[in-house]
Coordinates of C-alpha atoms and ligand atoms in Angstrom, one line a residue:
X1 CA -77.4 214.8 44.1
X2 CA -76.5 217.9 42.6
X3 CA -73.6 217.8 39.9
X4 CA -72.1 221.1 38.3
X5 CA -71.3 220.3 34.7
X6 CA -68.7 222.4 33.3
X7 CA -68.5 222.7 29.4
X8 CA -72.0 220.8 29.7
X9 CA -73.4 223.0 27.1
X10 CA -71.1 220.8 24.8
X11 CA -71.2 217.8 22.5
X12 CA -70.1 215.1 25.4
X13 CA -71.3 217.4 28.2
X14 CA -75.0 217.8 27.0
X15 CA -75.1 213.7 26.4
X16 CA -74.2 213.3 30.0
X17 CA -76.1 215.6 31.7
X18 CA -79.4 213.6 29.7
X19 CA -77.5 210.6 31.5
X20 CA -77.2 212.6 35.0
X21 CA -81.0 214.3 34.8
X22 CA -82.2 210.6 33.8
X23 CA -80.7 208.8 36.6
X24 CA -82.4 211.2 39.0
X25 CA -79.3 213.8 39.8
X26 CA -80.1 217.7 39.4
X27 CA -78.0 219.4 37.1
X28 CA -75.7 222.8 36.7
X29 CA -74.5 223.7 33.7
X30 CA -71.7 225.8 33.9
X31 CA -70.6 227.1 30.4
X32 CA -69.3 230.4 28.7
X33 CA -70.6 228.9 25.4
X34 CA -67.3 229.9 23.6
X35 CA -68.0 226.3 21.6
X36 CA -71.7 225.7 21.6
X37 CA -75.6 226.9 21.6
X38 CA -77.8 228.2 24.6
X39 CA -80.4 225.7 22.2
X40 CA -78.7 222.9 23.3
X41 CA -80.2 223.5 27.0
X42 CA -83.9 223.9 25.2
X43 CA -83.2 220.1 23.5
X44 CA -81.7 218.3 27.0
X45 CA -85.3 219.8 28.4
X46 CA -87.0 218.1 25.8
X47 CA -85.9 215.3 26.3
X48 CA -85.7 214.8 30.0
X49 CA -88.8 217.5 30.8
X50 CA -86.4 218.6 33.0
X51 CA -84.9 222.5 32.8
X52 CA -81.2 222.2 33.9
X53 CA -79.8 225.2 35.8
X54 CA -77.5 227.1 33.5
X55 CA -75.0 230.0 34.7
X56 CA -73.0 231.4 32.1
X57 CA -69.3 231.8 33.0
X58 CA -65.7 230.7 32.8
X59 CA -64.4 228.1 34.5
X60 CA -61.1 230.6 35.2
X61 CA -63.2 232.9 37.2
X62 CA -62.8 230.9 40.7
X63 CA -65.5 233.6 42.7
X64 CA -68.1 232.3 40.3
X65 CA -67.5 229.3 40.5
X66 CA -67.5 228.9 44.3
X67 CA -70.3 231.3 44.4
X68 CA -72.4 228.6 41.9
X69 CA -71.3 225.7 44.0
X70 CA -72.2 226.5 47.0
X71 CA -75.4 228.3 45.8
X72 CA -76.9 225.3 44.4
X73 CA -75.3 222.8 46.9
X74 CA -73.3 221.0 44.4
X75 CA -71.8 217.8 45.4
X76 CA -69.4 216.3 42.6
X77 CA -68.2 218.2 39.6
X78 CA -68.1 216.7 36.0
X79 CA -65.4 219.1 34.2
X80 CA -65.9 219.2 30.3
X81 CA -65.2 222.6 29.7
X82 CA -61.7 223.2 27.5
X83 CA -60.6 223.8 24.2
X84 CA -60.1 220.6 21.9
X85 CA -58.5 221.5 18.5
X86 CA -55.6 219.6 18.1
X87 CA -54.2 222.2 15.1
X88 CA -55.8 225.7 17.1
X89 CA -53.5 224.6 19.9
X90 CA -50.5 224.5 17.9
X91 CA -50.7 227.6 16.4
X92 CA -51.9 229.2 20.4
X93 CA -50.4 227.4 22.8
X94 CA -51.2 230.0 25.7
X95 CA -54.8 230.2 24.9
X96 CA -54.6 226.2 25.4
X97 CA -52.7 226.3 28.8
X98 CA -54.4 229.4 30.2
X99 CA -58.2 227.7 29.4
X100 CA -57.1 224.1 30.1
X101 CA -54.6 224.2 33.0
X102 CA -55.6 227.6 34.6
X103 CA -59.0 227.0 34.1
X104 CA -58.7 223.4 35.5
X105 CA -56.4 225.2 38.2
X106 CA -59.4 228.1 39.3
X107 CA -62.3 225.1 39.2
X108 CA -60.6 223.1 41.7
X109 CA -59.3 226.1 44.1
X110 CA -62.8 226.9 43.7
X111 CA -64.1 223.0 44.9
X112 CA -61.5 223.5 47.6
X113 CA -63.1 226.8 48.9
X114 CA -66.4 225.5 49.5
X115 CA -65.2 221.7 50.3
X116 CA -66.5 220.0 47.1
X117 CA -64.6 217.3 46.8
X118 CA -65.8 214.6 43.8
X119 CA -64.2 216.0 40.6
X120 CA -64.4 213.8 37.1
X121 CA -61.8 215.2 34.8
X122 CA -62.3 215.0 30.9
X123 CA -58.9 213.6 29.8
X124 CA -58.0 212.2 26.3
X125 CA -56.4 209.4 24.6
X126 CA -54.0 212.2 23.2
X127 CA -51.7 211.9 26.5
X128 CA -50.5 208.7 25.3
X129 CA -48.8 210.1 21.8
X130 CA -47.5 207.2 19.4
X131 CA -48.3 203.8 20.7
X132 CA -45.3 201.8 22.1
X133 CA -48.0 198.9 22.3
X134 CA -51.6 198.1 21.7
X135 CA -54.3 198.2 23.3
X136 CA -53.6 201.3 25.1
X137 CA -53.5 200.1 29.0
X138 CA -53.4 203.3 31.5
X139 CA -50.2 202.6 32.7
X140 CA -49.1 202.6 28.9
X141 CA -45.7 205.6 28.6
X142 CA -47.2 209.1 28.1
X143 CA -46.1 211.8 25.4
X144 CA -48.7 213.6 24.1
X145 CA -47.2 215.4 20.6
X146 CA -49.8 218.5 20.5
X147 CA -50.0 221.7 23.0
X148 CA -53.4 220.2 23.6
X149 CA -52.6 216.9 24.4
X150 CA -50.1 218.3 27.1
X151 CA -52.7 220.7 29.0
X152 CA -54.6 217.2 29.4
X153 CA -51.4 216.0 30.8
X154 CA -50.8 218.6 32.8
X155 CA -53.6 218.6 34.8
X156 CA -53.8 214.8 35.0
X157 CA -50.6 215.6 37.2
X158 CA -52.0 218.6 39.3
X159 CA -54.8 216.1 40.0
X160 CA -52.6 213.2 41.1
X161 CA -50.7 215.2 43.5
X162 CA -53.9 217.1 44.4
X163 CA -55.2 213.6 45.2
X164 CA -51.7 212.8 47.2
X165 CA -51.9 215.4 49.3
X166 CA -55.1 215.3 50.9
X167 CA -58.2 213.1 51.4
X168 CA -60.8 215.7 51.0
X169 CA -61.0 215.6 46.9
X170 CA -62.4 212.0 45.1
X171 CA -61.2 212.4 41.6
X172 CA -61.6 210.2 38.5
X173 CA -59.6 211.0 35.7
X174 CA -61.4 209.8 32.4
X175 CA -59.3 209.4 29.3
X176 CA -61.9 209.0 26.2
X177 CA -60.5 207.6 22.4
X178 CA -62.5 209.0 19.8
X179 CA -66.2 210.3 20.8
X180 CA -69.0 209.5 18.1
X181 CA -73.0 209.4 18.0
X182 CA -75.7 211.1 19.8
X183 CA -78.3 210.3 21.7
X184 CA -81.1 208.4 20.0
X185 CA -83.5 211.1 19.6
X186 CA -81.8 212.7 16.9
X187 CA -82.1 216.3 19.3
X188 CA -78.8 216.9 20.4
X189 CA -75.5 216.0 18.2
X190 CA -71.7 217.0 17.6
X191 CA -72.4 220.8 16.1
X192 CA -68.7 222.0 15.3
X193 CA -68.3 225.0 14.3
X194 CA -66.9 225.9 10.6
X195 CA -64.8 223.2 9.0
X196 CA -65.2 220.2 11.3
X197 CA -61.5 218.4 12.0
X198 CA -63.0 215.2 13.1
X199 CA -63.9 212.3 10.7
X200 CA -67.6 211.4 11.9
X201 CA -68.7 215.2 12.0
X202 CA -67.4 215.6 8.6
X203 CA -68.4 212.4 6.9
X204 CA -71.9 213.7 8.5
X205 CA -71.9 216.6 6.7
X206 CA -71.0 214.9 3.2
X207 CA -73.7 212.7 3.6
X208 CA -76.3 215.8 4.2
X209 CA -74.9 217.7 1.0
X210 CA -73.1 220.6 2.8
X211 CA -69.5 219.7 2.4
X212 CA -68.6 217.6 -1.7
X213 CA -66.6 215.2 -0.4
X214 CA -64.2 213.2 2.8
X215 CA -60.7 213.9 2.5
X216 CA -59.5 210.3 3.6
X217 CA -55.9 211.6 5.4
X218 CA -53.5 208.6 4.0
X219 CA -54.1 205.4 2.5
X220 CA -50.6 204.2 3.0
X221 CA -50.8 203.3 6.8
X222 CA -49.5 200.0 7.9
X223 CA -52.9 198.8 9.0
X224 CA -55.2 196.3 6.7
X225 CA -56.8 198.5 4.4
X226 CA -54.3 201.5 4.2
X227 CA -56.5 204.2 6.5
X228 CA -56.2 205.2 10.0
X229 CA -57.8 203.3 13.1
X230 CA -59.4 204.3 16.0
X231 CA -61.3 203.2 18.7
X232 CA -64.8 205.0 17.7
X233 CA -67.0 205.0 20.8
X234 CA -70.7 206.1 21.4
X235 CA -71.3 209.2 23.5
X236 CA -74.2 207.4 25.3
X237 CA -71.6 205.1 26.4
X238 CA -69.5 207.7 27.4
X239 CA -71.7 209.3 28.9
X240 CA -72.9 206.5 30.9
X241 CA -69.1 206.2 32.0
X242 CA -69.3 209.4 33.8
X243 CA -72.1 208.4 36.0
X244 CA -70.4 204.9 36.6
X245 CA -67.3 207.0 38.1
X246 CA -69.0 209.2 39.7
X247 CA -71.0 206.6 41.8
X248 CA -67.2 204.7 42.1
X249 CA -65.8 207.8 43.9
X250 CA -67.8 206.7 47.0
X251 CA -65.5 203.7 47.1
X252 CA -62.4 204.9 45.8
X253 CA -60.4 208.2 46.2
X254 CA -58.7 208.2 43.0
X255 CA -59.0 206.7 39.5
X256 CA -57.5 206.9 36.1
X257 CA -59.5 204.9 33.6
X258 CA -59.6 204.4 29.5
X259 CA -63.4 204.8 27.8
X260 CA -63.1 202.8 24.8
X261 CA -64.9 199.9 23.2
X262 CA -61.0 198.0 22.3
X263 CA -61.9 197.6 18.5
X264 CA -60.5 199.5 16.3
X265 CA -62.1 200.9 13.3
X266 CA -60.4 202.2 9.6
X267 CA -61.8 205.7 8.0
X268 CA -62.9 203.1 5.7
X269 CA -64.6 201.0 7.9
X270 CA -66.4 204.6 8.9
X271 CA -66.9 206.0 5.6
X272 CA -69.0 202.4 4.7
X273 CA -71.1 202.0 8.1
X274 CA -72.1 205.6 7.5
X275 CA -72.9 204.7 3.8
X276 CA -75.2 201.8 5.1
X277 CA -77.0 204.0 7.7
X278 CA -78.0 206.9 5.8
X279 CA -78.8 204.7 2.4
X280 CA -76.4 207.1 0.2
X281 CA -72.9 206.8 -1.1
X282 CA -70.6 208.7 0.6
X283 CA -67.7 210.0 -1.8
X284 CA -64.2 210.4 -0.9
X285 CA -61.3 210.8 -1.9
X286 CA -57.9 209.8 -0.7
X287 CA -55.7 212.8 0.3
X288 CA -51.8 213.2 2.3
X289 CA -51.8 212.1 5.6
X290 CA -52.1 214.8 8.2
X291 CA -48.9 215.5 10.4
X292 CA -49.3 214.2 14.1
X293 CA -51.7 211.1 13.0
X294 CA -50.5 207.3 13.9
X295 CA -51.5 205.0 12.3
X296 CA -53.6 202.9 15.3
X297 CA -54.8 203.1 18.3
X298 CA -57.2 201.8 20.5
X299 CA -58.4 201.2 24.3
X300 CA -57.3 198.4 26.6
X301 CA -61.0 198.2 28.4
X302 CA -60.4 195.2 31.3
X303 CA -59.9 198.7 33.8
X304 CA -63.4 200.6 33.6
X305 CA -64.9 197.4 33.4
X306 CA -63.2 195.9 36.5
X307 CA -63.6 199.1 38.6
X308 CA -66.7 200.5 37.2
X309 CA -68.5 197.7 35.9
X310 CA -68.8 199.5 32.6
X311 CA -68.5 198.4 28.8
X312 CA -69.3 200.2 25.7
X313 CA -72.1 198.6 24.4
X314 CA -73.5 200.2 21.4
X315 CA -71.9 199.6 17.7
X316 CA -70.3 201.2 15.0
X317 CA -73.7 200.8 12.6
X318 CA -75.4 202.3 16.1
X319 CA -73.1 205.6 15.9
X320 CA -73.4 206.3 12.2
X321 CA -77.3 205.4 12.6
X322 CA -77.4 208.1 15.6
X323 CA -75.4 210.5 13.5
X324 CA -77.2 210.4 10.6
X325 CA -80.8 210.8 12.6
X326 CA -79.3 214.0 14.2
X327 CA -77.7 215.3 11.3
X328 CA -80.5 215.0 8.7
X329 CA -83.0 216.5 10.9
X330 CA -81.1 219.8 12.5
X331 CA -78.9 220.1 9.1
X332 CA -77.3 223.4 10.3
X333 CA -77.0 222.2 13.6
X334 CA -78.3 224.2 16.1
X335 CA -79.0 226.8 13.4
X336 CA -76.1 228.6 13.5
X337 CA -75.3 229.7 10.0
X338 CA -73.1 227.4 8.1
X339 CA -69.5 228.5 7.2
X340 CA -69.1 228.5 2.8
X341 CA -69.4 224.6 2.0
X342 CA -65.5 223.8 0.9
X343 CA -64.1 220.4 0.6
Ligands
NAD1 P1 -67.1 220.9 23.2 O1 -66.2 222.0 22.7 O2 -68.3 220.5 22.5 O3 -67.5 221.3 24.7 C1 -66.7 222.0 25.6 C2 -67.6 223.0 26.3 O4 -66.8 223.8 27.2 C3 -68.3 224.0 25.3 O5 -69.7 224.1 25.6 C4 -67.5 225.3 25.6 O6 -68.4 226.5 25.4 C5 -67.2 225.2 27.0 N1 -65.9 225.9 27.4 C6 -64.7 225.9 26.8 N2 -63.9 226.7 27.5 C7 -64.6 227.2 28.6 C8 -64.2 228.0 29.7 N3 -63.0 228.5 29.9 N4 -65.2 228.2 30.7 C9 -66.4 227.7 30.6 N5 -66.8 226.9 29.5 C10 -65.9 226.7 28.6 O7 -66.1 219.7 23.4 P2 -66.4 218.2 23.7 O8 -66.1 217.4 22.5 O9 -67.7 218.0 24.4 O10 -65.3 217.8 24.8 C11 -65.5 218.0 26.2 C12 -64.2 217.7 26.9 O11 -63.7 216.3 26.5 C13 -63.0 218.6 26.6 O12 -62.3 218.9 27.7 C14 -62.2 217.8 25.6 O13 -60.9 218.2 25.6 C15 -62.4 216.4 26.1 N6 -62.2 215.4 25.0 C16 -62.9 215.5 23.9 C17 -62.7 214.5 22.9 C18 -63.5 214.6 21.5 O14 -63.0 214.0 20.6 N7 -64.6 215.3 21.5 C19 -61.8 213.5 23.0 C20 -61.1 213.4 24.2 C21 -61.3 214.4 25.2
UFG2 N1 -59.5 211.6 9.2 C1 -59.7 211.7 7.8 N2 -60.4 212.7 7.2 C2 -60.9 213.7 8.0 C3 -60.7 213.7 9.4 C4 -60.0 212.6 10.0 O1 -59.2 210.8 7.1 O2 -61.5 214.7 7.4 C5 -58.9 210.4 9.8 C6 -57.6 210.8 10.6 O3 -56.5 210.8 9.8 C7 -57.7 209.6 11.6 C8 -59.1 209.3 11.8 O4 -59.8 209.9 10.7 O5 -57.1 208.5 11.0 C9 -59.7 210.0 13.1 O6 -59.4 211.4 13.1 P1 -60.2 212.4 14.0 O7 -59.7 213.8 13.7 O8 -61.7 212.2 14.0 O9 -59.7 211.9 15.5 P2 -58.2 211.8 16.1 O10 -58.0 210.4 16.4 O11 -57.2 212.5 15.3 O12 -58.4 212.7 17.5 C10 -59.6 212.7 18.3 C11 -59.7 214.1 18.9 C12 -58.6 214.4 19.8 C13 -58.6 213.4 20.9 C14 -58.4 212.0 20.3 C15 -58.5 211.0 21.4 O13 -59.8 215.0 17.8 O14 -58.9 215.6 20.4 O15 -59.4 211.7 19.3 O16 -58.3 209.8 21.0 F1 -57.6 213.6 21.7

């Protein structure tokens, strides 16, 4: 079938359309490249030898997206596209609601317009806020604590009721805990631009000389060594996810499901699987803790694996192993020029 990707130009959107070309589907990628590199289109042919479709546009502008749908007989719509920086969406709120919620808004208007009807939403982790208990099961309270964890929210709503109201739209609401890795070939990775905020991309960058140092965020946490845990989770797995609900929206109009592997990992736990991977110490130093960080979290996982048959499969030493094949060999990325090196 024919899947528009939004946001497919990015780090979890590229993975899954190799995933989506792979298992036979066609691919659009529909992208305005506000957060990533036309080159990343160039790598997913590489490795696939097949050229995905790419339109450049906004997922606000609802004429182009109906127009792209129905010109390439899309069936199902994977939407990645959104902002994602926790701190950018504190300090602009409105560019977070009008990209995340109006943009979600316009895409599905648009799906309605042309009667597309499979829709697999990008949601996060984030729209549980501090855990009340662990692991994180789906019907676990919500209260996101960032601007950014509320557009997810937000739109997890407008989807429910858009799923209430009418049989014509399958949707499968993803929530993902922390992405990490790349795919195996070392051609397409995480590329953030300027400082990363995320532990893997920065520890990656340590290890490759660009950056001195990983500011560990608190080593006071009530959690066995001090640091922070998450549940780290491969973006081949992920990725594999998305096709899993996809195929599960021919048998069921509406799910909300966790991606997570349910073990939870410290920074330091990171910082030493890294270490091993590349062969190089990885310094650090331990630094405040960051406002809006808990101390754990991680994925209750008996849901995607009962309704979509899926498990994360692929280790920690598998996504620092990844990370470090992708980072040593496109050091800059996708050669955009690196911001000044600062700790
Ligand atoms: P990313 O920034 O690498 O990819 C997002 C892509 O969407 C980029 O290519 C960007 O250019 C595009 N985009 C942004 N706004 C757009 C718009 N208005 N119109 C068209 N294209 C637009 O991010 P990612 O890490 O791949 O995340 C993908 C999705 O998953 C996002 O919705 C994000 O919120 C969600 N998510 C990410 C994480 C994570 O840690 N990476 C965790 C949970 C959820
Ligand atoms: N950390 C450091 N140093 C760094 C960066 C992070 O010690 O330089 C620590 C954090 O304090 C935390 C852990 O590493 O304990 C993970 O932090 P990340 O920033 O990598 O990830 P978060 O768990 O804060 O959030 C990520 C995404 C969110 C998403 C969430 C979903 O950034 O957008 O996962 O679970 F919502």
């Amino acid at each position: 079938m024919t899947i528009m990707v939004t946001g497919g130009a990015g780090y979890i959107g590229s993975h899954t359309c190799v995933e989506l070309i792979e298992a036979g589907h066609q691919v659009v990628i529909f992208d305005n490249f506000c957060n990533s590199n036309i080159e990343v289109v160039r790598r997913i042919e590489r490795i696939t030898s097949a050229a995905p479709v790419v339109v450049r546009g906004d997922v606000r502008d609802r004429d182009l997206i109906s127009a792209t749908l129905a010109k390439h007989r899309c069936e199902a719509v994977i939407h990645f596209a959104g902002l994602k920086s926790v701190a950018e969406s504190v300090s602009h709120p409105l560019l977070y609601y009008e990209n995340n919620v109006l943009g979600s808004m316009s895409l599905v208007q648009a799906m309605q317009d042309v009667g597309v009807g499979k829709l697999v939403f990008s949601s996060s982790a984030t729209v549980y806020g501090d855990p009340v208990f662990l692991p994180l099961t789906e019907d676990h309270p919500k209260s996101p604590y960032s601007p950014y964890g509320r557009t997810k929210l937000v739109v997890e709503e407008m989807l429910t009721e858009v799923a209430q109201s009418t049989n014509r739209f399958k949707i499968a609401i993803l929530r993902y805990f922390n992405p990490v890795g790349c795919h195996v070939s070392g051609l397409i990775g995480e590329d953030p631009l300027g400082v990363p905020s995320n532990l893997m991309p920065f520890i990656a960058q340590v290890a490759v000389g660009r950056r001195p140092h990983v500011n560990i965020f608190g080593n006071d946490y009530n959690t066995p060594d001090g640091t922070g845990i998450r549940d780290y989770v491969h973006v081949m797995d992920l990725a594999s996810g998305h096709l899993r609900a996809l195929e599960h929206l021919s048998r069921q109009d509406f799910i909300q499901v966790n991606l997570g592997t349910g073990r939870g990992s410290s920074v330091l736990d990171l910082v030493q699987a890294f270490s091993k991977a590349c062969g190089k110490d990885i310094p650090f130093v331990f630094s405040a803790r960051r406002d809006g960080d808990v101390a754990s979290y991680y994925a209750a996982t008996d849901l995607a694996h009962k309704l979509l048959g899926w498990r994360a499969t692929r280790k920690l030493h598998d996504m620092c192993a990844d990370t470090w094949r992708w980072q040593s060999r496109n050091p800059n990325g996708y050669g955009i020029v690196p911001d000044q090196v600062s700790a």
